[in-house]
Short mmCIF file of C-alpha atoms and ligand atoms in Angstrom, two decimals:
data_model
loop_
_atom_site.label_atom_id
_atom_site.label_comp_id
_atom_site.label_asym_id
_atom_site.label_seq_id
_atom_site.Cartn_x
_atom_site.Cartn_y
_atom_site.Cartn_z
CA MET A 1 -29.22 -5.35 -63.06
CA PRO A 2 -27.31 -8.09 -61.24
CA GLU A 3 -23.96 -6.52 -60.46
CA GLY A 4 -21.72 -7.40 -57.55
CA ASP A 5 -23.79 -5.51 -55.00
CA THR A 6 -26.97 -7.32 -56.06
CA VAL A 7 -25.29 -10.69 -55.68
CA TRP A 8 -23.77 -9.66 -52.35
CA LEU A 9 -27.17 -8.70 -50.93
CA ALA A 10 -28.86 -11.80 -52.35
CA SER A 11 -26.14 -13.97 -50.82
CA LYS A 12 -26.54 -12.32 -47.43
CA ARG A 13 -30.29 -12.89 -47.48
CA MET A 14 -29.81 -16.49 -48.59
CA HIS A 15 -27.24 -16.96 -45.83
CA ASP A 16 -29.60 -15.58 -43.21
CA ALA A 17 -32.42 -17.87 -44.38
CA LEU A 18 -30.48 -21.07 -45.04
CA ALA A 19 -27.21 -21.22 -43.12
CA GLY A 20 -27.15 -23.52 -40.13
CA ARG A 21 -30.37 -25.22 -41.19
CA VAL A 22 -30.98 -28.60 -42.75
CA LEU A 23 -32.47 -28.77 -46.23
CA THR A 24 -35.84 -30.47 -46.14
CA ARG A 25 -36.26 -30.21 -49.89
CA ALA A 26 -33.69 -29.56 -52.58
CA GLU A 27 -33.95 -29.80 -56.34
CA LEU A 28 -31.56 -28.83 -59.06
CA ARG A 29 -33.54 -28.58 -62.27
CA VAL A 30 -30.63 -28.82 -64.65
CA PRO A 31 -29.84 -31.99 -66.60
CA ARG A 32 -26.39 -32.47 -65.14
CA HIS A 33 -27.62 -32.52 -61.53
CA ALA A 34 -31.26 -33.52 -61.87
CA THR A 35 -30.80 -36.59 -59.71
CA ALA A 36 -28.61 -34.99 -57.05
CA ASP A 37 -30.14 -35.41 -53.61
CA LEU A 38 -29.16 -32.69 -51.18
CA THR A 39 -32.03 -33.25 -48.76
CA GLY A 40 -30.79 -33.73 -45.21
CA ARG A 41 -27.66 -31.69 -45.68
CA ALA A 42 -27.23 -28.42 -43.81
CA VAL A 43 -26.25 -25.24 -45.61
CA THR A 44 -23.16 -23.93 -43.87
CA GLU A 45 -22.64 -20.64 -45.69
CA VAL A 46 -23.81 -18.60 -48.67
CA LEU A 47 -21.37 -16.08 -50.06
CA ALA A 48 -20.79 -13.92 -53.11
CA ARG A 49 -17.63 -13.90 -55.15
CA GLY A 50 -17.94 -11.08 -57.65
CA LYS A 51 -21.12 -11.89 -59.55
CA HIS A 52 -21.00 -15.58 -58.57
CA MET A 53 -22.88 -17.13 -55.66
CA LEU A 54 -21.48 -20.04 -53.67
CA THR A 55 -23.82 -22.03 -51.43
CA ARG A 56 -21.75 -24.30 -49.22
CA LEU A 57 -23.24 -27.48 -47.77
CA ASP A 58 -21.98 -29.80 -45.12
CA GLY A 59 -20.12 -32.79 -46.41
CA GLY A 60 -17.85 -30.54 -48.44
CA LEU A 61 -20.19 -29.65 -51.31
CA THR A 62 -20.73 -26.27 -52.94
CA LEU A 63 -23.55 -25.22 -55.22
CA HIS A 64 -22.33 -22.60 -57.70
CA THR A 65 -24.82 -20.32 -59.44
CA HIS A 66 -24.62 -17.18 -61.55
CA PHE A 67 -27.35 -14.63 -62.24
CA ARG A 68 -25.99 -13.37 -65.55
CA MET A 69 -28.62 -11.04 -66.98
CA ASP A 70 -31.88 -11.84 -65.25
CA GLY A 71 -31.38 -14.62 -62.73
CA THR A 72 -32.77 -14.26 -59.23
CA TRP A 73 -33.43 -16.11 -55.98
CA HIS A 74 -36.85 -15.63 -54.42
CA LEU A 75 -37.11 -16.24 -50.69
CA GLN A 76 -40.50 -17.01 -49.27
CA ARG A 77 -42.24 -18.92 -46.54
CA PRO A 78 -43.01 -22.57 -47.39
CA GLY A 79 -46.31 -23.45 -48.94
CA GLY A 80 -47.00 -20.25 -50.83
CA ARG A 81 -47.25 -19.88 -54.57
CA TRP A 82 -43.91 -19.25 -56.28
CA ARG A 83 -43.91 -15.79 -57.77
CA GLY A 84 -40.60 -15.30 -59.53
CA GLY A 85 -41.71 -16.42 -62.97
CA PRO A 86 -43.10 -19.42 -64.84
CA ALA A 87 -42.27 -22.81 -63.34
CA HIS A 88 -40.14 -23.84 -66.30
CA GLN A 89 -37.69 -21.07 -65.41
CA VAL A 90 -36.97 -22.55 -61.99
CA ARG A 91 -33.45 -23.94 -61.91
CA ALA A 92 -33.03 -24.68 -58.21
CA LEU A 93 -35.01 -25.04 -55.03
CA LEU A 94 -33.49 -25.08 -51.56
CA ALA A 95 -35.92 -25.29 -48.67
CA ASN A 96 -35.82 -25.76 -44.93
CA ALA A 97 -38.57 -25.76 -42.33
CA GLU A 98 -38.82 -21.96 -42.41
CA TRP A 99 -37.79 -20.79 -45.86
CA GLU A 100 -37.99 -21.70 -49.50
CA ALA A 101 -35.37 -20.31 -51.83
CA VAL A 102 -36.48 -20.59 -55.45
CA GLY A 103 -33.85 -19.83 -58.05
CA TYR A 104 -35.14 -18.54 -61.38
CA ARG A 105 -33.19 -18.25 -64.63
CA LEU A 106 -29.92 -19.18 -62.91
CA HIS A 107 -26.92 -20.01 -65.04
CA ASP A 108 -23.88 -22.18 -64.56
CA VAL A 109 -25.66 -24.26 -61.92
CA LYS A 110 -22.96 -26.62 -60.78
CA LEU A 111 -22.45 -28.85 -57.78
CA LEU A 112 -18.81 -29.33 -56.94
CA PRO A 113 -16.50 -30.11 -54.02
CA THR A 114 -15.97 -27.02 -51.86
CA ALA A 115 -12.26 -27.72 -52.15
CA ALA A 116 -12.60 -27.21 -55.92
CA GLU A 117 -14.33 -23.82 -55.84
CA ASP A 118 -11.32 -22.31 -57.55
CA THR A 119 -12.35 -24.08 -60.74
CA VAL A 120 -15.37 -21.74 -60.97
CA VAL A 121 -14.16 -18.56 -59.22
CA GLY A 122 -10.37 -18.89 -59.10
CA HIS A 123 -9.95 -16.72 -62.18
CA LEU A 124 -11.54 -13.70 -60.52
CA GLY A 125 -9.58 -10.65 -59.52
CA PRO A 126 -10.05 -9.02 -56.11
CA ASP A 127 -13.75 -8.81 -55.27
CA VAL A 128 -14.95 -5.21 -54.88
CA LEU A 129 -17.20 -6.25 -51.99
CA GLY A 130 -15.20 -9.21 -50.77
CA PRO A 131 -12.74 -9.72 -47.92
CA ASP A 132 -9.95 -9.91 -50.48
CA TRP A 133 -10.53 -6.38 -51.81
CA ASP A 134 -7.16 -4.86 -52.66
CA PRO A 135 -7.38 -1.53 -54.49
CA ALA A 136 -3.62 -1.21 -55.01
CA GLU A 137 -3.49 -4.63 -56.65
CA VAL A 138 -6.48 -3.78 -58.84
CA ALA A 139 -4.87 -0.50 -59.92
CA ARG A 140 -1.75 -2.46 -60.79
CA ARG A 141 -3.73 -4.95 -62.86
CA ILE A 142 -5.57 -2.17 -64.68
CA ALA A 143 -2.35 -0.36 -65.52
CA ALA A 144 -0.66 -3.57 -66.66
CA ASP A 145 -1.96 -3.22 -70.21
CA PRO A 146 -1.76 0.49 -71.08
CA ASP A 147 -3.47 0.09 -74.45
CA ARG A 148 -6.71 -1.38 -73.11
CA GLU A 149 -9.73 0.89 -73.02
CA VAL A 150 -10.70 1.79 -69.48
CA GLY A 151 -14.38 0.99 -70.06
CA GLU A 152 -13.47 -2.49 -71.22
CA VAL A 153 -10.98 -3.29 -68.47
CA LEU A 154 -13.42 -2.33 -65.70
CA LEU A 155 -15.69 -5.17 -66.85
CA ASP A 156 -12.86 -7.71 -66.89
CA GLN A 157 -13.69 -9.93 -63.92
CA ARG A 158 -10.11 -11.22 -63.88
CA VAL A 159 -8.94 -7.68 -63.06
CA LEU A 160 -11.59 -6.90 -60.46
CA ALA A 161 -14.73 -8.84 -59.70
CA GLY A 162 -18.22 -7.44 -59.39
CA VAL A 163 -18.43 -4.42 -61.69
CA GLY A 164 -21.05 -4.51 -64.45
CA ASN A 165 -22.35 -2.00 -66.97
CA LEU A 166 -24.03 0.23 -64.38
CA TYR A 167 -21.05 0.83 -62.10
CA LYS A 168 -18.65 0.93 -65.04
CA GLY A 169 -20.57 3.77 -66.68
CA GLU A 170 -21.19 5.74 -63.51
CA THR A 171 -17.57 5.40 -62.39
CA LEU A 172 -16.32 6.75 -65.71
CA PHE A 173 -18.74 9.67 -65.60
CA LEU A 174 -17.68 10.60 -62.07
CA THR A 175 -14.00 10.43 -62.98
CA GLY A 176 -14.51 12.40 -66.21
CA LEU A 177 -13.15 9.71 -68.49
CA SER A 178 -14.23 8.72 -71.97
CA PRO A 179 -14.82 4.95 -71.83
CA TRP A 180 -12.44 4.58 -74.80
CA THR A 181 -9.50 6.19 -73.01
CA PRO A 182 -6.50 3.83 -73.02
CA VAL A 183 -5.63 3.08 -69.42
CA GLY A 184 -2.10 4.35 -70.05
CA ARG A 185 -3.65 7.80 -70.47
CA VAL A 186 -5.84 7.69 -67.37
CA PRO A 187 -4.25 10.25 -65.04
CA ASP A 188 -5.39 8.68 -61.77
CA VAL A 189 -6.13 4.95 -61.92
CA PRO A 190 -6.44 4.59 -58.12
CA LYS A 191 -9.20 7.21 -58.20
CA VAL A 192 -11.13 5.13 -60.75
CA VAL A 193 -10.78 2.07 -58.53
CA ALA A 194 -11.80 3.99 -55.42
CA THR A 195 -14.85 5.43 -57.17
CA ALA A 196 -16.11 2.01 -58.29
CA TYR A 197 -15.64 0.73 -54.74
CA ARG A 198 -17.42 3.71 -53.17
CA LEU A 199 -20.45 3.38 -55.45
CA MET A 200 -20.84 -0.35 -54.95
CA ARG A 201 -20.21 -0.23 -51.21
CA ALA A 202 -22.86 2.48 -50.83
CA ASN A 203 -25.44 0.18 -52.44
CA ARG A 204 -24.40 -3.11 -50.90
CA ASP A 205 -27.00 -3.32 -48.16
CA HIS A 206 -30.17 -2.37 -50.05
CA PRO A 207 -31.71 -3.33 -53.39
CA GLU A 208 -31.77 0.18 -54.84
CA GLN A 209 -28.74 1.08 -56.92
CA SER A 210 -28.20 4.81 -56.62
CA THR A 211 -24.97 6.48 -57.67
CA THR A 212 -26.23 10.02 -57.20
CA GLY A 213 -27.27 9.74 -53.59
CA SER A 214 -30.94 10.19 -54.53
CA LEU A 215 -33.47 7.41 -54.34
CA ARG A 216 -36.12 9.39 -56.19
CA ARG A 217 -37.43 7.85 -59.35
CA ASP A 218 -35.37 8.94 -62.38
CA GLU A 219 -32.69 10.51 -60.19
CA THR A 220 -30.66 7.48 -59.21
CA HIS A 221 -28.07 7.53 -62.02
CA TRP A 222 -25.83 10.08 -63.71
CA VAL A 223 -25.71 8.51 -67.16
CA TYR A 224 -26.79 4.86 -66.98
CA GLY A 225 -30.13 4.30 -68.73
CA ARG A 226 -30.36 7.97 -69.68
CA ALA A 227 -29.60 7.95 -73.43
CA GLY A 228 -30.81 11.09 -75.17
CA ARG A 229 -31.57 12.88 -71.95
CA PRO A 230 -29.65 15.92 -70.69
CA CYS A 231 -26.55 15.43 -68.58
CA ARG A 232 -27.24 16.37 -64.96
CA ARG A 233 -24.09 18.49 -64.93
CA CYS A 234 -23.87 20.16 -68.32
CA GLY A 235 -27.11 19.51 -70.19
CA THR A 236 -25.45 17.70 -73.11
CA ARG A 237 -27.41 14.74 -74.43
CA ILE A 238 -26.24 11.46 -72.93
CA ARG A 239 -25.09 8.94 -75.52
CA VAL A 240 -25.31 5.16 -75.51
CA GLY A 241 -23.22 2.59 -77.36
CA GLU A 242 -21.49 -0.72 -77.07
CA GLN A 243 -17.89 -1.22 -76.17
CA GLY A 244 -15.61 -4.19 -76.27
CA PRO A 245 -16.08 -7.68 -77.62
CA PRO A 246 -19.56 -9.18 -77.21
CA ASP A 247 -19.70 -11.32 -74.12
CA LYS A 248 -22.10 -14.19 -74.70
CA ALA A 249 -21.66 -15.35 -71.13
CA GLU A 250 -23.10 -12.17 -69.72
CA TYR A 251 -24.94 -9.46 -71.60
CA ALA A 252 -24.48 -6.63 -74.05
CA ARG A 253 -21.60 -4.41 -73.04
CA VAL A 254 -23.61 -1.24 -73.09
CA ILE A 255 -22.05 2.08 -72.20
CA TYR A 256 -23.70 5.42 -71.47
CA TRP A 257 -21.62 8.58 -71.38
CA CYS A 258 -21.67 12.37 -71.58
CA PRO A 259 -19.46 13.48 -74.46
CA ARG A 260 -18.77 16.82 -72.79
CA CYS A 261 -18.09 15.75 -69.20
CA GLN A 262 -16.10 12.74 -70.42
CA PRO A 263 -13.80 14.09 -73.12
CA GLY A 264 -11.45 11.84 -75.04
CA PRO A 265 -11.78 9.12 -77.67
CA THR A 266 -15.25 8.48 -79.08
CA PRO A 267 -16.73 5.50 -80.92
CA GLU A 268 -16.21 7.49 -84.11
CA THR A 269 -12.48 8.02 -83.49
CA VAL A 270 -11.81 4.45 -82.40
CA GLY A 271 -14.07 2.82 -85.02
CA ALA A 272 -16.25 1.07 -82.46
CA ARG A 273 -19.76 -0.21 -83.01
CA HIS A 274 -22.32 2.25 -81.72
ZN1 LIG B 1 -22.13 16.42 -69.03
#
C-alpha cells in the first residue's frame, strides 16, 4: 500500500541510484511527454512530498510522479529483463550507467520547471516524514473544522501529507477513536497526530509496514486488513467499511475498526455506506 513511508523509502532508493549521475536513457511513456528528451541531464535529487515523488534534474526541471494505488519504481542493473509488470504498464524509464529505474503504473507523470513544483505539491499540508513536519500546525488544521469526521480528515492531504488508509485506521485504533468521531469531540488531537507520526516514522526505512512492532506474518497490523477477525485486544470482530466521499484520484477510502475498542459513532448512526 503506497503510503507516505513507501514513497519516502522509494525516493531515498531512487536518490541513491540516480542523484549525481547523468541519464544515459530516459523515456516518459505518457502522451504529453512522449517526445521529451532527458538524456544527458543529471538527476540532482529525488525526494518525497507526502505521497508524491519529485525527481529533480539539472537545468531546472522536475519530473513529478504519483503511485496512487499500485504504482512502483523498480531499480535494477542495466541489461536485465524488466520484472515489474507487462511492458505496456511502464510509464517512465530513467537509466544511468549503473542503474535502471523502471516506473510501472505511475500516475500524474508530469515534467515541469522545478520553480513551479508548488503547482503539483503546493496544496499539501505538513509532510509527516518531511523536513516541514509541524505537529502543532497539523493539530490546528485538524481542529479547524470541528464537525469533520476524524477518519476523513486524517486522509486530507491538505491537512497533513502522507497518511493513507493503513496509518489512518491503525492510528484511530491506537487512540481508541471511532473513525466517525467529529474532531470537535476528539479529546486529544495532538495525541492522534503524534501517533500517526510515530507509526510512519517507525516504518520509514524498511518496506515492511508494521504498526504492532511484530514483523511476523499476520501480526503486523491491529485492525487493517483484518475484517471479521478477532481484535487483538478484546476479541471483538473487526469491522470494515468505507468512509468519506469516494476519491477517484486515489483509492477506496476503506476503514477497519474495532467497535468495542473504538467506541463512538458507527456507520449505522451516521448513515454512512458500509
Ligand atoms: Zn477491540
